[in-house]
Structure formats: structure tokens, C-alpha cells
Amino acid sequence: MKGNFTFHNPTRLHFGEDAMGHLVGELKNYGTTVMLSYGGGSIKRNGIYESVMAALKEAGKKVVEDAGVMPNPTYEKVMEGCRLVRDNKVDLILAVGGGSTIDYAKAVSASAYCTEDAWQKYWVRQESPECPTVAVGAVLTMVGTGSEMNGGSVITNRKEGFKRGKVFGTALFPKFAILNPRFTMTVPQYQMVAGFFDIMSHLMEQYFAGTADCTTDYINEGLMRSLIHASRIAAKNPQDYEARANIMWTATWALNTLLKCGKGGDWEVHQIGHAIGLVTDATHGMTLASVSLPYYRHVMHDGLHQFVRFAENVWGVRPEGKSDEQIATEGLACLEQWMKEIGVVMHSSELGVSEANLQQVADAVLILPVGYRTLTRDEVVQILRESM
Ligand code: NZQ
Ligand code: ZN
């Protein structure tokens, strides 16, 4: 293990079938006005809305409703939320939903009292808030992003032509998060498996970086193995509580800052995925699934030792009599097999990427100078073509 790091995660997380029982107690730590942010209405159909409203009532809160947070939340919607926060002097933003709603809540929290252009400050210049922020709490209903226990906030700005992530500091992490695996049982199969791949992608983005022997990689391998095992069960039987609970817990640890300790990261698959999301509005996890194999096959030779380790320790590939390249290639073939088994999108053309918009997607890709290889724009185009 090399490098220096500070690990601090301030989110208090309540997990399990009884987790909602903690909501009233959590709410009592904040002032009277709560903005309830949620998506397009799934929480009204599955009964989560009523449970949350009952807790808000019991805690004596005044509720400001903020519905309609869309998947891939937009900056325009963030600005609307900021107005609601200011007009109502909101004390807590309670985000009930998936990563989009929680990311949105953090964006509103940091932007409501920002005196500068918040898009430029946070998502372009990547600065920290200097203004007062509003506390965020979360009730998670869809598994994948890890937003429930991190500072990530991914926002789409169509006017500027970018979908960009900002990782805020610990002050913007949800103060508390309620995780009941039962709440995720109504997520449609397509969204569910997209979430599974998002988790795998977070694990791989952090695994495929660095050369040191690092405890963090062993933790990561354990999480990947748990995810692969449980996702095979859940893809066949989404109502399997044990599998869904394991996946929910894995998702949180996959992106709550633990796995970057002592390591760098790659995150180029996410940059390409965000560009596809910007142009097609496709589901986040599926954008990642569609480009991962072409990307990893492209960079495999630059980080061969780690792809060998991935093959042996995650997929159980036997090394005897094989070259490193053969072992690594076999590992990626196992990844491909698993992706087909759980049923994720294998081609970006299925999401709407075509020769007609390929250059637009490529223009929106942020190329990061980290990972095993820094891509050129031509390589981005090549990977996108191979993904179609
Ligand atoms: O809007 P509603 O009606 O609630 O429906 C949602 C939405 O259509 C539905 N859904 C959620 N819970 C449900 C449910 N449907 C039935 N039953 C339930 N219990 O699922 C759909 C997708 O929800 P969304 O929140 O968009 O999904 P996800 O959690 O995958 O979030 C995706 C967003 O998070 C960002 C992505 O880029 C994308 O914008 N990410 C955030 C990260 C972070 N904060 O660290 C990291 C990730 O890499 C990712 O980039
Ligand atoms: Zn992701």
C-alpha cells in the first residue's frame, strides 16, 4: 500500500427491513421545514410516499413538495429546487428515490445560496461551496450509484452540452440514509440490472488503477465476488431478499470513498457513459455496460498485471500454461458472459448511438489523464465505434 489518505464518512446509515423506523428520530435533528424531493411518481405507486409522509407528520414537519426529479437530473430542475429552498427557508432536503434524486438534492443544497454561477463553480471549475448549504437526508429506493453515502452529484446541462459529476466534500454527504432492500423490489428489471452493472463499474473503475499491492484491492475483489454471486440470483428472481440486500450493501461500499484509499482511479468508462447519457438520455448503468468491454480490451495491455489479477481473483481463471495476455483476455470473457447472463445492454447502438451522433458523443467525453492509459480523441471514437 502506498500513498497518504484520510478516510472519513459522516453518513449515518440505517439498513434493513426495519430501517424506516429510524426516520422520525433522524428528522427531529432538523428545523421544521422539510423539502421532500422525489422522482416521477414510483414512490406514490409503491407506498413509500405514504410511509415517508407519516414519518414527517409524526416528527411535526412542514412539508414542501418537490416532485419530478428526472433520471439524469438537469441543471434547470436544480435551479427550480433552489428557488423552492430559498422561498420556503428549507431546513432539510429529504431525497426519496435513486441516485438521480439524491444527486439532485446535493446539487440544490450547494447551489441554493451560491452567489456565483453554480454550474461554472461546481461542475466546471470543480470548486467547493463557500455559501451556506442545506442538510440532505436520503431514503434510497433504487440501488447502484452509491449516492446515499457519498458526495457525488452528476448533473446534465443541455444548454452547455455536458453531463458532469462533482464530488462534494463530506459536508454535502447525506447526513443520514435509510436503506430498506424491500423498497427496491418494485424497480423494473431493466433498471435493476442497470444498477447492478453500475456497481460493477464503480468497482472496476477503482480496481483498474495503480501497481502497488494494496489491501483496498482485496476488499474490492470481495465486493465484486459478492455482487457477481448475488446478481446471478437476483436477475433470475428479483424478489430474493437476501440477494437484493447483499447487492444494496455492496453498492454502498462500492462508492463511499473506501475503495479509493491508497489508490488512484480510472473513471474513463464513466466519462464515455456520461457523454452517451447526455446525447441519448439513456439509463446510466446501461451506458457503462455498452462501452466497458471495448474500453477494457483497449487498455488491457497497459495494465496487464491488474487484468491478470482480475481474471484469477475475481473470476477464478486458472493460470497454468497460459500467457498473461491469455489469462487477462479470459477474465474479460468471463465479464462478458456475466453481463449477458444478467441481461445488460451490450451495444451502444441499442441506446441510440449511431454514426450520425458519434462525433457529438465524442466531443462530450471528458478525457482524464489517469488510469492505465490516457486516451486520445481518436481512441475515444474507435472505442465508441467498437461499442456500437
Ligand atoms: O422517477 P421515479 O418515478 O421514482 O422512477 C425511477 C426512475 O425512472 C425508478 N425507480 C427508482 N426507485 C424505484 C423506481 N421504480 C420503481 N420502484 C422503485 N423503488 O428508476 C428510474 C431510475 O432512477 P434513477 O434515480 O435515475 O437511477 P439511478 O439510481 O441509477 O441514478 C442515476 C443517476 O445517478 C448518477 C447517474 O449519472 C445518473 O444521473 N450517478 C451518481 C453517482 C454518485 N452520486 O456518486 C455515481 C454514478 O456513477 C452515477 O453517475
Ligand atoms: Zn456509475
Coordinates of C-alpha atoms and ligand atoms in Angstrom, one line a residue:
M1 CA 0.0 0.0 0.0
K2 CA 1.4 3.4 -1.0
G3 CA 0.2 7.0 -0.7
N4 CA -1.5 9.0 2.0
F5 CA -5.2 9.3 2.7
T6 CA -7.8 10.4 5.2
F7 CA -10.9 8.3 5.4
H8 CA -13.9 9.9 6.9
N9 CA -17.5 9.1 6.0
P10 CA -20.1 11.0 8.1
T11 CA -23.3 9.5 6.8
R12 CA -25.3 7.6 9.4
L13 CA -26.8 4.6 7.6
H14 CA -29.8 2.6 8.7
F15 CA -30.1 -0.7 6.9
G16 CA -32.7 -3.5 6.7
E17 CA -36.5 -4.1 6.7
D18 CA -36.9 -2.0 9.8
A19 CA -34.8 0.9 8.7
M20 CA -37.7 3.3 8.2
G21 CA -38.3 3.1 12.0
H22 CA -35.3 5.5 12.3
L23 CA -36.6 8.2 10.1
V24 CA -38.7 10.1 12.7
G25 CA -35.7 10.2 15.1
E26 CA -33.4 11.5 12.3
L27 CA -35.9 14.2 11.3
K28 CA -36.0 15.5 14.8
N29 CA -32.4 16.7 14.4
Y30 CA -33.5 19.4 11.9
G31 CA -35.7 22.5 11.8
T32 CA -39.4 22.5 10.9
T33 CA -39.4 22.8 7.1
V34 CA -38.5 19.8 5.0
M35 CA -38.4 19.8 1.2
L36 CA -39.5 16.3 0.1
S37 CA -37.7 15.7 -3.3
Y38 CA -38.7 12.7 -5.4
G39 CA -38.9 11.5 -9.0
G40 CA -41.6 10.7 -11.5
G41 CA -44.0 9.0 -9.1
S42 CA -42.8 5.5 -8.4
I43 CA -42.9 6.2 -4.7
K44 CA -46.6 7.1 -4.9
R45 CA -47.3 3.7 -6.6
N46 CA -45.4 1.5 -4.2
G47 CA -46.5 3.1 -0.9
I48 CA -43.1 4.6 0.1
Y49 CA -44.5 8.1 -0.2
E50 CA -47.2 7.4 2.5
S51 CA -44.7 5.9 4.9
V52 CA -42.4 9.0 4.5
M53 CA -45.3 11.4 4.9
A54 CA -46.4 9.6 8.0
A55 CA -42.9 10.0 9.5
L56 CA -42.8 13.7 8.5
K57 CA -46.2 14.2 10.2
E58 CA -45.1 12.3 13.4
A59 CA -42.0 14.5 13.5
G60 CA -44.1 17.6 13.2
K61 CA -42.7 18.9 10.0
K62 CA -44.0 21.4 7.4
V63 CA -43.5 19.7 4.0
V64 CA -42.6 21.4 0.8
E65 CA -43.2 19.0 -2.1
D66 CA -40.7 18.9 -4.9
A67 CA -41.7 16.2 -7.4
G68 CA -40.5 15.4 -10.9
V69 CA -36.7 14.9 -10.5
M70 CA -35.9 13.1 -13.7
P71 CA -33.4 10.3 -14.3
N72 CA -30.2 12.2 -15.4
P73 CA -31.3 15.3 -13.5
T74 CA -30.9 18.6 -15.3
Y75 CA -29.4 21.9 -14.1
E76 CA -32.7 23.6 -15.0
K77 CA -34.5 21.4 -12.5
V78 CA -31.8 22.1 -9.9
M79 CA -32.4 25.9 -10.3
E80 CA -36.1 25.3 -9.7
G81 CA -35.3 23.4 -6.5
C82 CA -33.0 26.2 -5.4
R83 CA -35.9 28.7 -5.7
L84 CA -38.1 26.4 -3.5
V85 CA -35.4 26.2 -0.9
R86 CA -35.0 29.9 -0.7
D87 CA -38.7 30.8 -0.9
N88 CA -39.6 28.4 1.9
K89 CA -36.4 28.7 4.0
V90 CA -36.0 24.9 3.9
D91 CA -34.1 23.3 6.8
L92 CA -33.7 19.8 5.3
I93 CA -33.9 18.3 1.8
L94 CA -35.2 14.8 2.1
A95 CA -34.5 12.9 -1.1
V96 CA -36.6 9.8 -1.6
G97 CA -35.5 7.9 -4.7
G98 CA -32.5 6.7 -6.6
G99 CA -29.2 8.3 -7.4
S100 CA -30.8 11.0 -9.6
T101 CA -32.9 12.3 -6.7
I102 CA -30.1 12.2 -4.2
D103 CA -27.6 13.8 -6.6
Y104 CA -30.1 16.5 -7.3
A105 CA -30.7 17.2 -3.6
K106 CA -26.9 17.7 -3.1
A107 CA -26.8 20.0 -6.1
V108 CA -29.7 22.1 -4.8
S109 CA -28.1 22.1 -1.3
A110 CA -24.9 23.6 -2.7
S111 CA -26.4 25.9 -5.2
A112 CA -29.5 27.5 -3.4
Y113 CA -27.4 30.2 -1.7
C114 CA -24.5 30.3 -4.1
T115 CA -23.9 33.8 -5.3
E116 CA -21.9 32.8 -8.4
D117 CA -22.9 30.7 -11.4
A118 CA -23.2 27.4 -9.7
W119 CA -22.7 25.3 -12.9
Q120 CA -19.4 27.0 -13.6
K121 CA -18.3 26.9 -10.0
Y122 CA -19.0 23.3 -9.1
W123 CA -19.3 21.3 -12.3
V124 CA -16.8 23.1 -14.5
R125 CA -14.2 24.6 -12.1
Q126 CA -14.8 21.8 -9.5
E127 CA -14.6 24.3 -6.6
S128 CA -16.1 23.8 -3.1
P129 CA -19.1 25.7 -1.8
E130 CA -18.4 28.8 0.2
C131 CA -22.0 29.6 0.9
P132 CA -24.3 28.1 3.5
T133 CA -25.6 24.6 2.4
V134 CA -28.8 22.8 3.4
A135 CA -28.7 19.4 5.1
V136 CA -29.6 16.4 2.9
G137 CA -31.2 13.1 4.1
A138 CA -31.9 10.1 1.9
V139 CA -34.4 7.3 1.6
L140 CA -33.0 5.0 -1.1
T141 CA -35.4 3.2 -3.5
M142 CA -33.0 2.1 -6.3
V143 CA -29.6 0.6 -5.9
G144 CA -26.5 1.3 -7.9
T145 CA -24.9 4.8 -7.6
G146 CA -23.7 4.9 -4.0
S147 CA -25.1 8.4 -3.8
E148 CA -26.6 7.6 -0.4
M149 CA -23.2 7.7 1.3
N150 CA -21.0 9.9 -0.9
G151 CA -20.7 13.5 -2.1
G152 CA -21.3 12.7 -5.8
S153 CA -23.7 14.9 -7.8
V154 CA -24.0 14.2 -11.5
I155 CA -25.9 16.9 -13.4
T156 CA -26.8 17.3 -17.0
N157 CA -26.7 20.8 -18.5
R158 CA -28.1 20.5 -22.0
K159 CA -27.5 24.2 -22.8
E160 CA -23.8 23.8 -22.1
G161 CA -23.8 20.3 -23.7
F162 CA -22.3 18.4 -20.8
K163 CA -23.2 15.8 -18.2
R164 CA -20.7 16.3 -15.4
G165 CA -20.0 14.9 -12.0
K166 CA -19.0 16.9 -9.0
V167 CA -17.7 15.2 -5.9
F168 CA -18.6 17.4 -3.0
G169 CA -16.8 17.1 0.4
T170 CA -18.2 15.4 3.5
A171 CA -20.4 18.4 4.4
L172 CA -22.6 17.5 1.4
F173 CA -22.8 13.7 2.1
P174 CA -26.3 12.8 3.2
K175 CA -26.5 13.2 6.9
F176 CA -28.5 10.0 7.2
A177 CA -29.6 7.3 4.7
I178 CA -32.4 4.8 5.1
L179 CA -31.8 1.6 3.1
N180 CA -34.6 -1.0 3.1
P181 CA -34.0 -3.6 0.4
R182 CA -37.7 -4.2 0.2
F183 CA -38.1 -0.7 -1.2
T184 CA -36.1 -1.7 -4.2
M185 CA -38.4 -4.7 -5.1
T186 CA -40.6 -2.7 -7.4
V187 CA -37.7 -1.4 -9.6
P188 CA -38.3 -2.7 -13.2
Q189 CA -35.9 -5.4 -14.3
Y190 CA -34.1 -3.1 -16.8
Q191 CA -33.4 -0.5 -14.2
M192 CA -32.4 -3.2 -11.7
V193 CA -29.8 -4.8 -13.8
A194 CA -28.5 -1.4 -15.0
G195 CA -27.9 -0.7 -11.3
F196 CA -26.0 -4.0 -10.9
F197 CA -23.7 -3.0 -13.7
D198 CA -23.3 0.5 -12.3
I199 CA -22.0 -1.1 -9.1
M200 CA -19.6 -3.4 -11.0
S201 CA -18.4 -0.4 -13.0
H202 CA -17.7 1.6 -9.8
L203 CA -15.7 -1.4 -8.5
M204 CA -13.7 -1.8 -11.8
E205 CA -13.1 2.0 -12.2
Q206 CA -11.3 1.9 -8.9
Y207 CA -9.7 -1.5 -9.3
F208 CA -8.0 -0.8 -12.7
A209 CA -5.5 1.8 -11.4
G210 CA -2.2 1.6 -9.7
T211 CA 0.5 -1.0 -9.4
A212 CA 1.0 -1.5 -5.7
D213 CA -0.1 -4.5 -3.6
C214 CA -3.0 -2.8 -1.8
T215 CA -5.4 -4.0 0.8
T216 CA -8.1 -1.9 -0.9
D217 CA -7.9 -4.2 -3.9
Y218 CA -8.6 -7.3 -1.8
I219 CA -11.7 -5.6 -0.3
N220 CA -12.7 -4.6 -3.9
E221 CA -12.4 -8.2 -5.1
G222 CA -14.6 -9.4 -2.2
L223 CA -17.3 -6.9 -3.2
M224 CA -17.0 -7.9 -6.9
R225 CA -17.4 -11.6 -6.0
S226 CA -20.4 -10.9 -3.7
L227 CA -22.0 -8.8 -6.5
I228 CA -21.5 -11.4 -9.2
H229 CA -22.9 -14.2 -7.0
A230 CA -26.0 -12.2 -5.8
S231 CA -26.7 -10.6 -9.1
R232 CA -27.0 -14.0 -10.8
I233 CA -29.6 -15.0 -8.2
A234 CA -31.5 -11.6 -8.3
A235 CA -31.6 -11.4 -12.2
K236 CA -33.5 -14.7 -12.1
N237 CA -35.6 -14.0 -9.1
P238 CA -35.8 -10.3 -8.3
Q239 CA -37.8 -11.0 -5.2
D240 CA -34.9 -12.8 -3.5
Y241 CA -34.5 -10.6 -0.4
E242 CA -31.1 -12.0 0.6
A243 CA -29.6 -11.3 -2.8
R244 CA -31.1 -7.9 -3.1
A245 CA -29.9 -6.9 0.4
N246 CA -26.4 -8.1 -0.4
I247 CA -26.4 -6.1 -3.6
M248 CA -27.7 -3.0 -1.8
W249 CA -24.9 -3.1 0.8
T250 CA -22.3 -3.8 -1.9
A251 CA -23.4 -0.8 -3.9
T252 CA -22.9 1.5 -0.9
W253 CA -19.4 0.2 -0.2
A254 CA -18.6 0.3 -3.9
L255 CA -18.7 4.1 -3.9
N256 CA -18.5 5.5 -0.4
T257 CA -14.8 6.6 -0.7
L258 CA -13.4 3.4 1.0
L259 CA -12.2 1.9 -2.3
K260 CA -10.1 4.8 -3.3
C261 CA -8.0 4.7 -0.2
G262 CA -4.3 4.2 -1.2
K263 CA -5.3 4.1 -4.9
G264 CA -6.0 6.3 -7.8
G265 CA -8.9 5.5 -10.1
D266 CA -9.6 5.4 -13.8
W267 CA -13.3 6.6 -14.3
E268 CA -12.9 6.9 -18.1
V269 CA -15.8 4.4 -18.7
H270 CA -18.0 6.8 -16.7
Q271 CA -16.9 9.8 -18.8
I272 CA -17.8 8.0 -22.0
G273 CA -21.0 6.8 -20.4
H274 CA -21.9 10.4 -19.3
A275 CA -21.4 11.6 -22.9
I276 CA -23.8 8.9 -24.2
G277 CA -26.2 9.8 -21.5
L278 CA -26.1 13.5 -22.5
V279 CA -26.8 12.7 -26.1
T280 CA -29.3 9.9 -25.8
D281 CA -30.7 10.3 -22.2
A282 CA -30.1 6.5 -21.8
T283 CA -30.1 4.8 -18.4
H284 CA -26.7 5.4 -16.6
G285 CA -25.8 1.8 -15.9
M286 CA -26.6 0.7 -19.5
T287 CA -24.4 3.4 -21.0
L288 CA -21.5 2.0 -18.9
A289 CA -22.3 -1.6 -19.9
S290 CA -22.3 -0.7 -23.6
V291 CA -18.7 0.7 -23.6
S292 CA -16.9 -1.3 -20.9
L293 CA -15.7 -4.3 -22.9
P294 CA -14.3 -2.3 -25.8
Y295 CA -12.7 0.1 -23.4
Y296 CA -11.1 -2.6 -21.2
R297 CA -9.9 -4.6 -24.2
H298 CA -8.3 -1.4 -25.5
V299 CA -6.4 -0.6 -22.3
M300 CA -5.7 -4.2 -21.1
H301 CA -2.1 -4.2 -22.3
D302 CA -1.3 -1.0 -20.4
G303 CA -2.4 -2.5 -17.1
L304 CA -1.9 -6.2 -17.9
H305 CA -0.8 -7.2 -14.3
Q306 CA -4.1 -6.0 -12.9
F307 CA -6.2 -7.6 -15.6
V308 CA -4.4 -10.9 -14.8
R309 CA -5.3 -10.4 -11.1
F310 CA -8.9 -9.6 -12.0
A311 CA -9.2 -12.8 -14.0
E312 CA -7.7 -15.0 -11.3
N313 CA -9.1 -13.5 -8.1
V314 CA -12.5 -12.4 -9.3
W315 CA -13.4 -14.9 -11.9
G316 CA -11.3 -17.9 -10.8
V317 CA -9.4 -18.2 -14.2
R318 CA -6.7 -20.9 -13.9
P319 CA -3.3 -19.6 -14.9
E320 CA -1.5 -22.8 -15.7
G321 CA 0.1 -23.0 -19.1
K322 CA -1.3 -19.6 -20.2
S323 CA 0.4 -16.3 -21.0
D324 CA -0.6 -13.2 -19.0
E325 CA -2.4 -12.0 -22.1
Q326 CA -4.4 -15.2 -22.4
I327 CA -5.3 -15.0 -18.7
A328 CA -6.4 -11.4 -18.9
T329 CA -8.4 -12.0 -22.1
E330 CA -10.2 -14.9 -20.4
G331 CA -11.1 -12.6 -17.4
L332 CA -12.8 -10.2 -19.8
A333 CA -14.6 -13.0 -21.5
C334 CA -16.0 -14.0 -18.0
L335 CA -17.1 -10.4 -17.5
E336 CA -18.8 -10.5 -20.9
Q337 CA -20.5 -13.8 -20.1
W338 CA -21.8 -12.4 -16.7
M339 CA -23.1 -9.3 -18.4
K340 CA -25.1 -11.4 -20.9
E341 CA -26.4 -13.6 -18.1
I342 CA -27.8 -10.7 -16.1
G343 CA -29.1 -9.1 -19.3
V344 CA -27.5 -5.7 -19.7
V345 CA -27.2 -3.7 -22.9
M346 CA -24.2 -4.9 -24.9
H347 CA -24.1 -2.3 -27.7
S348 CA -24.4 1.5 -27.6
S349 CA -26.4 1.4 -30.8
E350 CA -29.2 -0.1 -28.7
L351 CA -29.2 3.2 -26.7
G352 CA -29.3 5.4 -29.8
V353 CA -25.6 5.9 -30.6
S354 CA -25.1 5.9 -34.4
E355 CA -22.7 7.3 -37.0
A356 CA -24.9 10.3 -37.1
N357 CA -24.2 11.4 -33.5
L358 CA -20.9 9.7 -32.8
Q359 CA -18.9 12.9 -33.1
Q360 CA -21.3 14.7 -30.8
V361 CA -20.8 12.0 -28.2
A362 CA -17.0 12.0 -28.7
D363 CA -17.0 15.8 -28.2
A364 CA -18.8 15.5 -24.9
V365 CA -16.3 12.9 -23.5
L366 CA -14.0 14.3 -20.8
I367 CA -10.6 12.6 -21.2
L368 CA -9.0 12.1 -17.8
P369 CA -5.2 11.8 -17.5
V370 CA -5.4 8.9 -15.1
G371 CA -5.9 5.1 -15.3
Y372 CA -3.5 2.9 -17.2
R373 CA -3.9 4.9 -20.5
T374 CA -4.8 8.4 -21.4
L375 CA -7.0 8.2 -24.4
T376 CA -6.8 10.4 -27.5
R377 CA -9.9 11.7 -29.1
D378 CA -9.3 9.2 -32.0
E379 CA -9.2 6.4 -29.5
V380 CA -12.5 7.6 -27.9
V381 CA -14.1 7.4 -31.4
Q382 CA -12.6 4.0 -32.0
I383 CA -14.0 2.7 -28.7
L384 CA -17.4 4.2 -29.4
R385 CA -17.4 2.6 -32.9
E386 CA -16.5 -0.8 -31.4
S387 CA -19.3 -0.4 -28.8
M388 CA -21.9 0.0 -31.5
Ligands
NZQ1 O1 -38.6 8.8 -11.0 P1 -39.3 7.6 -10.4 O2 -40.7 7.5 -10.8 O3 -39.0 7.5 -9.0 O4 -38.7 6.3 -11.2 C1 -37.3 5.9 -11.1 C2 -36.5 6.2 -12.4 O5 -37.4 6.2 -13.5 C3 -37.2 4.4 -11.0 N1 -37.3 4.0 -9.6 C4 -36.5 4.3 -8.6 N2 -36.8 3.6 -7.5 C5 -37.9 2.8 -7.8 C6 -38.2 3.0 -9.2 N3 -39.2 2.4 -9.9 C7 -39.9 1.6 -9.2 N4 -39.7 1.2 -7.9 C8 -38.7 1.8 -7.2 N5 -38.4 1.5 -5.9 O6 -35.9 4.1 -11.5 C9 -35.6 5.1 -12.5 C10 -34.1 5.4 -12.4 O7 -33.9 6.1 -11.2 P2 -32.5 7.0 -11.1 O8 -32.5 7.6 -9.7 O9 -32.3 7.8 -12.3 O10 -31.5 5.8 -11.1 P3 -30.0 5.7 -10.5 O11 -30.1 5.4 -9.1 O12 -29.3 4.7 -11.4 O13 -29.4 7.1 -10.7 C11 -28.8 7.5 -11.9 C12 -28.1 8.9 -11.8 O14 -27.1 8.9 -10.8 C13 -25.8 9.3 -11.4 C14 -26.0 8.9 -12.9 O15 -25.2 9.6 -13.7 C15 -27.5 9.3 -13.1 O16 -27.6 10.7 -13.4 N6 -24.7 8.8 -10.7 C16 -24.4 9.3 -9.5 C17 -23.2 8.9 -8.8 C18 -22.9 9.4 -7.5 N7 -23.7 10.2 -6.8 O17 -21.8 9.1 -6.9 C19 -22.3 8.0 -9.4 C20 -22.8 7.2 -10.5 O18 -21.7 6.7 -11.3 C21 -23.7 8.0 -11.4 O19 -23.0 8.7 -12.4
ZN2 ZN -22.0 4.9 -12.1

